[in-house]
XYZ file of C-alpha atoms in Angstrom:
702
model
C 27.466 70.870 54.094
C 24.999 72.771 56.269
C 26.071 73.661 59.782
C 23.807 75.517 62.186
C 25.625 78.212 64.130
C 24.076 77.569 67.532
C 26.194 78.164 70.621
C 26.444 75.566 73.327
C 25.409 77.860 76.147
C 21.977 76.282 76.610
C 23.487 72.877 77.187
C 26.173 74.096 79.543
C 24.248 76.571 81.658
C 23.010 73.821 83.951
C 26.536 72.509 84.324
C 28.108 75.642 85.739
C 29.526 74.783 89.101
C 27.447 75.029 92.188
C 28.737 78.252 93.640
C 30.530 81.113 91.905
C 32.150 80.496 88.511
C 35.285 82.335 89.556
C 36.130 79.833 92.279
C 39.080 77.530 91.734
C 38.273 73.901 90.952
C 40.153 70.972 92.448
C 38.955 68.564 89.741
C 40.530 70.208 86.721
C 44.132 69.848 85.660
C 46.398 72.855 86.087
C 49.433 73.996 84.130
C 52.780 74.400 85.840
C 55.199 77.287 85.508
C 58.080 75.189 86.783
C 60.602 73.572 84.495
C 62.232 70.352 85.625
C 65.960 70.186 84.883
C 67.549 66.759 85.041
C 71.184 65.973 84.306
C 72.592 62.459 84.081
C 76.391 62.680 84.369
C 78.852 60.259 82.847
C 81.066 60.298 85.925
C 80.447 61.255 89.550
C 80.522 65.047 89.801
C 80.306 66.685 93.185
C 78.001 69.482 92.065
C 75.714 70.302 89.144
C 73.987 73.632 88.603
C 72.037 75.272 85.800
C 72.982 78.705 84.461
C 71.178 80.728 81.837
C 69.805 84.040 80.719
C 66.852 83.474 83.080
C 69.091 83.711 86.159
C 71.759 86.094 84.914
C 74.084 83.114 84.325
C 74.350 82.638 88.084
C 74.208 79.007 89.259
C 71.044 77.393 90.537
C 72.154 74.210 92.250
C 70.551 70.875 91.348
C 70.041 68.268 94.047
C 71.212 64.655 93.751
C 68.436 62.423 92.440
C 68.128 58.653 92.190
C 69.571 56.656 90.669
C 72.557 58.799 89.693
C 71.397 62.157 88.372
C 70.808 65.708 89.536
C 67.428 67.434 89.495
C 65.894 70.819 90.171
C 62.618 72.577 89.338
C 62.546 76.316 88.809
C 60.071 78.904 87.590
C 61.220 80.492 84.336
C 59.470 83.089 82.223
C 57.818 82.636 78.853
C 59.950 82.640 75.721
C 63.162 81.265 74.284
C 66.015 80.890 76.775
C 69.701 79.933 76.599
C 71.211 77.782 79.340
C 73.988 75.365 80.223
C 74.821 72.977 83.009
C 77.703 73.798 85.321
C 79.305 70.469 86.247
C 82.007 70.851 88.888
C 82.545 74.347 87.572
C 82.727 73.332 83.888
C 80.030 74.484 81.461
C 78.418 71.786 79.291
C 75.441 71.642 76.942
C 72.389 69.641 77.955
C 73.050 66.263 76.272
C 69.333 65.408 76.279
C 68.148 68.604 74.597
C 68.539 68.864 70.803
C 67.628 72.562 70.750
C 70.341 75.194 70.899
C 70.427 78.957 70.546
C 73.114 81.584 70.368
C 73.395 83.449 73.639
C 76.032 84.932 75.891
C 79.374 85.505 74.121
C 77.846 84.630 70.747
C 78.192 80.860 71.171
C 75.598 78.106 71.082
C 73.867 77.107 74.293
C 71.077 74.667 75.032
C 67.683 76.249 74.477
C 64.329 76.187 76.248
C 61.121 77.287 74.560
C 58.469 77.904 77.208
C 54.846 78.787 76.593
C 52.803 81.178 78.692
C 51.793 79.027 81.653
C 49.247 81.627 82.809
C 47.143 80.905 79.732
C 44.725 77.949 79.982
C 45.093 75.285 77.341
C 43.773 71.949 76.047
C 45.094 68.416 76.293
C 44.037 65.702 73.856
C 43.040 62.456 75.526
C 42.134 60.643 72.300
C 41.475 61.408 68.647
C 40.462 59.133 65.790
C 38.714 59.246 62.440
C 36.315 56.360 61.965
C 33.640 56.004 59.286
C 34.396 59.526 58.051
C 33.706 60.980 61.500
C 36.185 62.648 63.838
C 35.892 61.715 67.493
C 37.960 63.864 69.837
C 38.186 63.712 73.614
C 39.854 66.839 74.936
C 40.525 68.142 78.429
C 40.629 71.727 79.652
C 43.828 72.561 81.571
C 43.613 75.609 83.809
C 46.041 78.485 84.136
C 48.936 77.929 86.501
C 48.306 81.264 88.171
C 44.590 80.957 88.971
C 43.281 77.422 88.387
C 39.966 78.953 87.395
C 37.542 76.608 85.642
C 36.251 76.940 82.118
C 33.458 79.378 81.374
C 31.217 76.952 79.495
C 29.238 79.708 77.811
C 32.340 80.710 75.852
C 33.115 77.235 74.490
C 33.104 77.041 70.689
C 34.083 74.046 68.553
C 34.362 74.424 64.783
C 35.160 72.166 61.856
C 36.318 73.861 58.665
C 35.135 77.208 59.998
C 31.600 76.016 60.772
C 30.485 75.997 64.384
C 29.297 72.671 65.734
C 25.869 72.485 67.298
C 25.224 71.008 70.721
C 24.302 67.622 69.240
C 27.933 67.044 68.258
C 29.500 67.962 71.619
C 29.221 66.050 74.895
C 30.142 68.354 77.790
C 31.690 67.177 81.074
C 29.402 65.422 83.518
C 31.238 67.234 86.317
C 33.707 70.095 86.425
C 36.617 67.971 85.164
C 36.721 69.883 81.884
C 36.664 66.789 79.629
C 34.691 67.180 76.383
C 33.848 64.641 73.706
C 33.371 65.984 70.193
C 32.039 63.783 67.414
C 31.483 65.221 63.976
C 28.867 64.204 61.494
C 30.043 62.236 58.454
C 32.539 64.352 56.554
C 33.529 64.365 52.892
C 36.895 62.990 51.842
C 39.791 65.381 52.156
C 41.458 67.444 54.836
C 39.577 69.104 57.686
C 40.420 71.309 60.670
C 38.850 71.105 64.112
C 39.334 74.237 66.203
C 38.385 74.928 69.816
C 38.268 78.213 71.669
C 37.010 79.253 75.101
C 37.772 81.410 78.137
C 38.199 80.541 81.752
C 36.009 82.031 84.460
C 38.358 84.993 84.697
C 37.970 85.841 81.016
C 41.402 84.571 79.951
C 41.339 82.903 76.525
C 42.660 79.401 76.097
C 45.624 78.819 73.842
C 44.575 78.330 70.217
C 43.741 74.698 69.488
C 43.781 73.346 65.944
C 43.691 69.683 64.998
C 44.032 68.989 61.269
C 42.872 65.565 60.113
C 42.058 63.670 56.929
C 39.138 61.566 55.801
C 40.446 59.147 53.181
C 40.154 55.546 52.060
C 43.746 54.619 52.865
C 45.783 55.850 55.798
C 48.571 58.126 54.590
C 52.067 58.650 55.816
C 54.865 60.399 53.996
C 56.491 57.135 52.923
C 53.476 56.792 50.616
C 53.885 60.204 49.029
C 54.578 60.905 45.376
C 55.516 64.572 45.058
C 55.310 66.826 42.015
C 57.518 69.915 42.081
C 55.839 72.963 40.554
C 57.690 76.080 39.418
C 54.577 78.212 39.623
C 55.619 80.800 37.041
C 56.492 78.128 34.466
C 53.675 75.636 34.978
C 50.316 76.951 33.806
C 48.263 80.146 33.703
C 44.612 79.794 34.639
C 42.395 80.180 31.581
C 45.227 81.424 29.372
C 48.485 80.420 27.743
C 51.812 81.237 29.359
C 53.518 84.313 27.918
C 57.055 83.294 26.988
C 57.816 86.349 24.875
C 59.923 88.051 27.565
C 62.392 85.182 27.686
C 63.637 82.565 30.111
C 64.967 85.011 32.751
C 61.693 86.955 33.026
C 58.243 86.073 34.279
C 56.208 83.796 32.030
C 52.853 84.296 33.759
C 52.166 81.041 35.568
C 49.872 81.382 38.570
C 48.002 79.540 41.295
C 44.846 79.404 39.226
C 46.771 77.322 36.704
C 47.809 74.824 39.372
C 44.213 74.652 40.601
C 43.090 73.861 37.052
C 45.633 71.049 36.893
C 44.254 69.549 40.103
C 40.724 69.704 38.764
C 41.557 68.187 35.374
C 43.401 65.314 37.112
C 46.837 66.180 35.719
C 48.360 65.110 39.032
C 46.004 62.221 39.740
C 46.904 60.623 36.399
C 50.516 60.548 37.574
C 49.652 59.028 40.946
C 50.752 62.276 42.601
C 49.368 62.846 46.099
C 51.511 65.829 47.145
C 52.659 68.960 45.343
C 55.564 71.243 46.195
C 54.913 74.791 45.053
C 57.224 77.787 44.680
C 57.543 80.337 47.503
C 54.314 82.319 47.793
C 55.794 85.339 49.544
C 55.967 88.705 47.792
C 59.190 89.157 45.820
C 61.076 92.163 44.532
C 60.048 93.818 41.287
C 62.359 94.848 38.472
C 65.428 93.195 36.971
C 68.525 92.105 38.872
C 71.905 90.845 37.630
C 72.613 87.135 37.489
C 75.913 85.295 37.400
C 75.832 85.063 33.603
C 75.724 88.741 32.559
C 71.954 88.548 32.105
C 69.277 90.255 34.177
C 66.559 88.336 35.984
C 63.139 88.885 37.452
C 62.132 87.146 40.684
C 59.847 84.682 38.899
C 61.107 81.837 41.114
C 60.109 83.338 44.479
C 63.481 83.276 46.256
C 63.990 87.065 46.599
C 61.452 88.055 49.303
C 60.684 91.661 50.255
C 57.910 90.860 52.742
C 57.079 88.343 55.422
C 53.343 87.842 55.026
C 52.358 89.553 51.798
C 51.333 87.362 48.878
C 53.181 87.398 45.552
C 50.681 89.331 43.379
C 52.024 87.872 40.131
C 50.748 84.460 41.256
C 47.345 85.685 42.453
C 45.794 86.856 45.698
C 45.091 85.139 49.015
C 41.823 83.762 47.721
C 43.636 82.120 44.815
C 46.153 80.447 47.114
C 43.422 79.341 49.509
C 41.501 77.944 46.541
C 44.536 76.023 45.302
C 45.158 74.432 48.681
C 41.519 73.651 49.456
C 41.091 72.099 45.995
C 44.213 70.020 46.548
C 42.933 68.837 49.921
C 39.534 67.954 48.491
C 41.348 65.766 45.965
C 43.569 64.014 48.497
C 46.687 66.028 47.656
C 49.038 67.417 50.306
C 50.662 70.812 49.730
C 54.301 71.577 50.527
C 55.246 75.255 50.381
C 58.783 76.371 49.583
C 60.088 78.766 52.252
C 63.190 80.975 52.250
C 64.435 81.526 55.831
C 68.109 82.109 54.972
C 67.922 85.563 53.411
C 65.825 88.484 52.224
C 66.265 90.871 49.333
C 67.942 94.172 50.238
C 64.645 95.919 49.382
C 62.985 94.092 52.278
C 62.018 96.493 55.128
C 64.035 94.400 57.555
C 67.262 95.370 55.831
C 66.636 99.085 56.188
C 65.254 98.764 59.723
C 67.707 96.233 61.223
C 70.688 96.230 58.884
C 73.357 96.223 61.594
C 71.657 93.939 64.105
C 69.831 91.324 62.025
C 72.214 90.692 59.142
C 75.647 89.250 58.635
C 78.148 91.531 56.889
C 75.922 94.627 56.642
C 78.590 96.319 54.510
C 78.025 93.650 51.830
C 81.643 92.548 51.952
C 81.208 88.763 52.138
C 79.498 87.365 49.047
C 79.817 83.592 48.692
C 82.448 82.731 46.118
C 83.678 86.318 45.898
C 85.129 87.728 49.121
C 84.111 84.640 51.086
C 84.235 80.886 50.608
C 81.297 78.618 49.803
C 82.908 76.174 52.230
C 84.187 77.802 55.401
C 81.837 80.808 55.246
C 78.648 79.188 53.968
C 76.626 79.883 57.143
C 77.138 83.648 56.992
C 78.127 84.703 53.458
C 75.655 86.376 51.100
C 74.289 84.419 48.144
C 74.569 87.543 45.986
C 75.198 91.191 46.799
C 71.441 91.860 46.891
C 70.358 88.885 49.044
C 71.049 89.838 52.659
C 72.040 86.924 54.889
C 70.200 86.773 58.216
C 72.239 86.685 61.422
C 70.962 83.787 63.512
C 73.124 84.803 66.456
C 70.476 87.423 67.134
C 67.575 85.696 68.890
C 65.173 88.308 67.529
C 65.823 86.973 64.023
C 64.923 83.430 65.022
C 61.738 84.574 66.759
C 60.678 86.771 63.845
C 61.236 84.131 61.166
C 59.522 81.356 63.120
C 56.546 83.566 63.965
C 56.023 84.361 60.300
C 56.393 80.752 59.193
C 53.796 79.768 61.801
C 51.455 82.323 60.236
C 51.853 80.774 56.769
C 51.262 77.273 58.111
C 48.053 78.243 59.913
C 46.721 80.733 57.393
C 46.969 78.364 54.436
C 46.543 74.987 56.143
C 49.845 73.668 54.828
C 50.986 70.058 55.065
C 54.722 70.568 54.812
C 57.559 72.915 53.974
C 60.523 72.659 51.643
C 63.308 74.572 53.393
C 65.609 76.419 51.014
C 69.393 76.623 51.445
C 69.668 74.497 54.591
C 73.521 74.458 54.802
C 73.612 78.267 54.660
C 72.079 78.379 58.151
C 73.167 76.885 61.484
C 71.504 73.548 62.159
C 69.639 75.087 65.084
C 67.330 76.836 62.592
C 65.820 73.641 61.212
C 65.641 72.175 64.719
C 63.661 75.152 65.985
C 61.483 74.866 62.899
C 60.698 71.274 63.847
C 60.035 72.375 67.422
C 57.663 75.023 66.065
C 55.616 72.571 64.003
C 55.448 70.194 66.963
C 53.990 72.988 69.096
C 51.508 74.270 66.534
C 49.465 71.078 66.551
C 48.782 68.296 69.058
C 50.720 65.067 68.716
C 47.622 63.399 67.258
C 47.790 65.618 64.144
C 49.294 64.307 60.894
C 53.057 64.597 60.704
C 54.047 67.982 59.295
C 56.671 67.175 56.682
C 59.879 69.216 56.571
C 62.155 68.502 53.634
C 65.447 70.303 53.294
C 67.578 71.344 50.377
C 71.172 70.425 51.144
C 72.713 70.525 47.695
C 75.705 68.194 47.565
C 77.826 66.234 45.163
C 77.959 62.476 44.899
C 79.714 62.081 48.269
C 77.458 64.309 50.344
C 75.693 61.814 52.602
C 77.327 62.956 55.833
C 76.340 66.565 55.208
C 72.788 65.557 54.324
C 72.533 63.290 57.385
C 73.623 66.110 59.723
C 70.224 67.819 59.509
C 68.000 64.727 59.837
C 66.418 63.137 62.888
C 63.291 63.267 65.038
C 64.275 66.771 66.179
C 65.248 67.920 62.702
C 64.138 67.560 59.122
C 61.713 64.801 58.138
C 63.808 64.108 55.060
C 66.152 65.559 52.484
C 66.772 65.239 48.769
C 69.079 62.343 47.957
C 71.542 64.126 45.699
C 74.112 61.281 45.706
C 71.487 58.968 44.192
C 70.492 61.643 41.656
C 74.088 61.987 40.458
C 74.436 58.202 40.222
C 71.293 57.918 38.090
C 72.565 60.581 35.726
C 75.928 58.913 35.386
C 74.837 55.286 35.126
C 71.598 55.539 33.131
C 71.926 58.958 31.548
C 75.548 58.666 30.419
C 76.112 54.909 30.482
C 79.019 55.032 32.913
C 79.846 52.199 35.290
C 77.504 49.357 36.119
C 73.778 49.276 36.780
C 74.560 47.372 39.960
C 76.089 50.540 41.382
C 72.581 52.031 41.576
C 71.521 49.285 43.968
C 74.722 49.772 45.935
C 74.015 53.512 46.091
C 70.552 52.824 47.492
C 71.990 50.494 50.112
C 74.673 52.984 51.142
C 72.008 55.651 51.482
C 69.872 53.367 53.631
C 72.837 52.850 55.949
C 73.569 56.565 56.075
C 70.007 57.560 57.013
C 69.510 54.655 59.454
C 68.252 55.726 62.857
C 67.150 59.162 61.694
C 63.558 58.181 60.955
C 63.867 60.166 57.730
C 61.810 59.578 54.614
C 64.167 60.651 51.849
C 63.234 62.219 48.528
C 64.544 60.660 45.321
C 64.592 62.390 41.957
C 66.330 62.382 38.584
C 66.672 66.175 38.591
C 65.472 69.497 39.939
C 65.424 73.195 39.132
C 69.129 73.690 39.904
C 70.701 71.173 37.507
C 70.552 70.445 33.791
C 67.645 68.248 32.755
C 68.211 64.503 32.822
C 67.364 64.143 29.145
C 69.891 66.840 28.282
C 72.564 64.999 30.263
C 71.650 61.869 28.296
C 72.272 63.728 25.016
C 75.549 65.220 26.239
C 74.248 68.800 25.953
C 74.263 69.750 29.642
C 76.786 72.553 29.102
C 74.630 74.128 26.394
C 72.717 77.113 27.876
C 70.050 76.622 25.213
C 69.994 72.848 24.922
C 67.901 71.472 22.045
C 64.911 69.218 22.558
C 66.142 65.871 21.185
C 64.436 64.195 18.244
C 66.149 60.851 18.847
C 63.936 58.449 20.880
C 66.849 57.036 22.896
C 67.237 59.819 25.513
C 63.484 59.718 26.124
C 63.705 55.991 26.797
C 66.557 56.545 29.240
C 64.602 59.303 30.995
C 61.634 56.975 31.473
C 63.991 54.232 32.660
C 65.481 56.465 35.354
C 62.031 57.612 36.466
C 60.843 54.025 36.763
C 63.836 53.186 38.945
C 62.961 56.053 41.300
C 59.243 55.249 41.314
C 59.844 51.640 42.354
C 61.960 52.379 45.440
C 60.934 53.199 49.025
C 61.146 56.873 49.875
C 59.424 59.814 48.241
C 59.782 60.099 44.470
C 59.831 63.732 43.368
C 58.796 64.552 39.808
C 60.253 67.893 38.810
C 57.789 69.433 36.373
C 58.817 68.551 32.846
C 60.830 65.476 33.800
C 57.690 63.377 33.374
C 57.757 64.259 29.654
C 61.491 64.500 29.020
C 61.621 68.283 28.755
C 65.105 69.454 27.740
C 67.163 72.168 29.396
C 70.726 73.059 30.282
C 71.670 74.645 33.587
C 69.666 77.316 35.411
C 67.650 79.061 33.942
C 67.353 76.818 30.858
C 66.178 73.970 33.094
C 63.129 76.068 34.018
C 61.471 76.214 30.632
C 57.704 76.639 30.612
C 55.628 73.517 30.262
C 54.662 72.923 26.617
C 51.009 72.992 25.636
C 51.473 70.182 23.092
C 53.655 67.100 23.492
C 55.696 65.269 20.905
C 55.184 61.538 20.437
C 58.417 60.843 22.318
C 57.342 63.049 25.231
C 53.952 61.363 25.340
C 55.668 57.977 25.553
C 57.628 59.055 28.644
C 54.482 60.492 30.212
C 52.503 57.309 29.566
C 55.097 55.166 31.333
C 55.450 57.513 34.295
C 51.679 57.621 34.685
C 51.359 53.844 34.752
C 54.105 53.290 37.308
C 53.149 56.339 39.367
C 49.555 55.184 39.749
C 50.685 51.644 40.454
C 52.929 52.992 43.208
C 49.962 54.757 44.806
C 47.810 51.618 44.655
C 50.325 49.080 45.971
C 52.570 48.876 49.008
C 55.220 46.925 47.113
C 57.183 50.097 46.430
C 56.245 52.296 49.379
C 56.866 49.667 52.057
C 58.626 46.994 50.059
C 61.767 45.066 50.877
C 64.052 44.654 47.891
C 65.475 41.314 46.774
C 67.980 41.435 43.936
C 67.246 38.700 41.400
C 69.674 39.671 38.634
C 72.575 42.082 38.881
C 74.568 42.813 35.737
C 76.346 45.722 34.130
C 73.505 46.720 31.809
C 70.349 45.268 33.325
C 68.792 44.652 36.714
C 65.901 42.599 38.000
C 64.695 43.026 41.572
C 61.645 42.043 43.536
C 59.811 44.360 45.934
C 57.747 42.699 48.686
C 55.365 44.849 50.673
C 53.052 43.810 53.470
C 50.252 42.971 51.036
C 51.636 43.304 47.525
C 54.706 42.426 45.515
C 56.172 43.426 42.174
C 59.135 42.527 39.998
C 61.045 45.299 38.263
C 63.365 44.732 35.302
C 65.504 47.539 33.875
C 67.756 47.506 30.818
C 69.937 50.414 29.734
C 71.516 48.646 26.750
C 70.468 49.260 23.154
C 69.343 45.672 22.634
C 66.521 43.696 24.277
C 67.503 41.203 26.957
C 65.758 37.870 27.580
C 66.083 36.618 31.147
C 64.657 33.833 33.277
C 63.603 34.945 36.744
C 62.900 32.798 39.783
C 60.010 34.492 41.587
C 60.596 32.645 44.836
C 57.777 30.088 44.560
C 55.161 32.751 43.921
C 52.300 31.654 41.714
C 53.254 33.037 38.320
C 49.768 32.802 36.852
C 48.199 36.204 36.344
C 51.449 38.119 36.508
C 51.783 40.698 33.779
C 53.944 43.608 32.779
C 52.055 46.776 33.617
C 53.954 48.512 30.805
C 52.642 46.045 28.229
C 55.674 43.834 27.700
C 55.836 40.072 27.249
C 55.841 37.821 30.319
C 55.950 34.034 29.934
C 55.312 31.982 33.093
C 56.862 28.515 33.404
C 55.561 25.570 35.374
C 58.637 25.566 37.590
C 57.732 28.936 39.144
C 59.971 30.942 36.886
C 59.233 33.806 34.551
C 60.734 34.368 31.160
C 60.735 38.057 30.371
C 62.117 40.193 27.589
C 63.351 43.552 28.837
C 63.111 46.035 25.975
C 66.128 47.990 24.828
C 66.590 51.035 27.090
C 63.349 50.028 28.733
C 61.685 48.365 31.673
C 59.121 45.887 32.822
C 57.112 46.330 36.014
C 55.471 42.985 36.701
C 52.656 42.626 39.211
C 49.539 40.516 39.765
C 47.396 43.635 39.519
C 48.060 46.597 37.245
C 44.975 48.549 38.308
C 47.097 51.666 38.666
């Protein structure tokens, strides 16, 4: 695309206000430096005041306000502040504010995060993408301290780093500061619109970035199908992986290899529209002891020694930019794994701030050794070389969030996977959500935050604790994962318990607005196929030759792929790759597949692409048609599409008759190639293969 770099000065010169440009304008909006406190009491207190670090914890009285609250507006400085309400002399948290921060006396207080009100900014009035064109109406908002108007000669609007010419920008007809920006037709993919300017006093506006997508179908995260990439074990650009060093050392995977996979449609063939990649931050060199008497290299990315340096083993900044831009051009979102809980002891922070920024600087509280994984999880060290950050120090929170903001902006990320969520106070993920809300206007796509709260089969309450509109967008549904492994992988219990598990999860997450992630495994547990063979305790589990565990692996994947939520394919699970516990579950991807592995891949591809093309699974309501110990049949009804899913874990085929609720049965077919026999009475006769599935739909275009 050719963009001419012509400034807008010629257009705007005639619009500079009659009179001096440094005069205040009454027509433009102005920021306020006041913060409005409002407290709605449960009873009838006589007095309410606000106390905080901004007033030396001395009370500022609030006045009674209709109908039954107390209100007061005060000027408070820029930054992150701790405060509480003083209600008839008793301190209470602000019940309407989800943000907290450690402050006075080392306890949690309500938190304010205030921007610099003396800096002019922008306010979006409307934004939409129509016919591959972005149309944005944006308003200049003047500094609270001066109310000086915009210096039009400094106005610059850019899309994807290319400056827009005057033909794409309609300036204000008066000095109201309202601009209309309309792009030319843009190619499919993700784009960024950025605006910069100065006011008449030379003060720069706050940075303005609006990411947006041009695509055939509107996306939200309920429509995502995520592929988890262990960068070091996935693919090496232009070369084979080097596995000679062994499973605990680097195998040579890099970002160029992931970019190749995007280009050769590896992900598109699976229906994948989002990838989760390993941490990109620079990690420690050398070998470090594991829990199993072996030494390890930091191939996984979870031992950072920097905050903004790139991991050189994966490539350079250009390689990471290329990966992400290629993904965006192909309609794929990118989720980056981040590690806010800890740093490696070789990180400069540990030598510079050991006593102030870290819990247990004497390394005397390692989880599971001197300290408990339960009671001490928020402050114990993961190992004696991974220093646990002390979130009671506000400088730590500011430093970590500032660096995460840099990664988000620098690499145009679409989401983050947050490592080790329970090892940090909940306030960390809430401030992370607050950060992403502030980085972009409300009209931007939702920035997805998914957390890792590793639990057992009864962990819903712990998982739920971190969800909500002011918290994580979703979490990994570990209780469902364990149920799938038990019921399908090991043949325990009844297949109906899987549907019950889904329903219990739906109840648990209700009201949170979360879009949960479902999976059959991840990089911290033995592979599903290895569980199905009973070899999960084997640190070098064999790749099975028997077709049965491959069939069960495909069956479990199909269950996940046909449910609302976000299916997550952990690399290798789409082919039935074997592996015991960590690190055996992180084997490199094979260059050549066996016939059994290819069979799993073929089924996952069909159902994955069908999921992307239909709303039956992404927005569908489930109706259970048959519930039995060894087989299930359920119908998924979306807004536009429907599908019928039949699953059988037994070793013999099952013939069933299904009432499809008066739906025309003509044209229905099994997208996996099985036999479907329609009857005149609106019923379907289907044969569910042994340890197999049918996914029946009127259109199998996926």
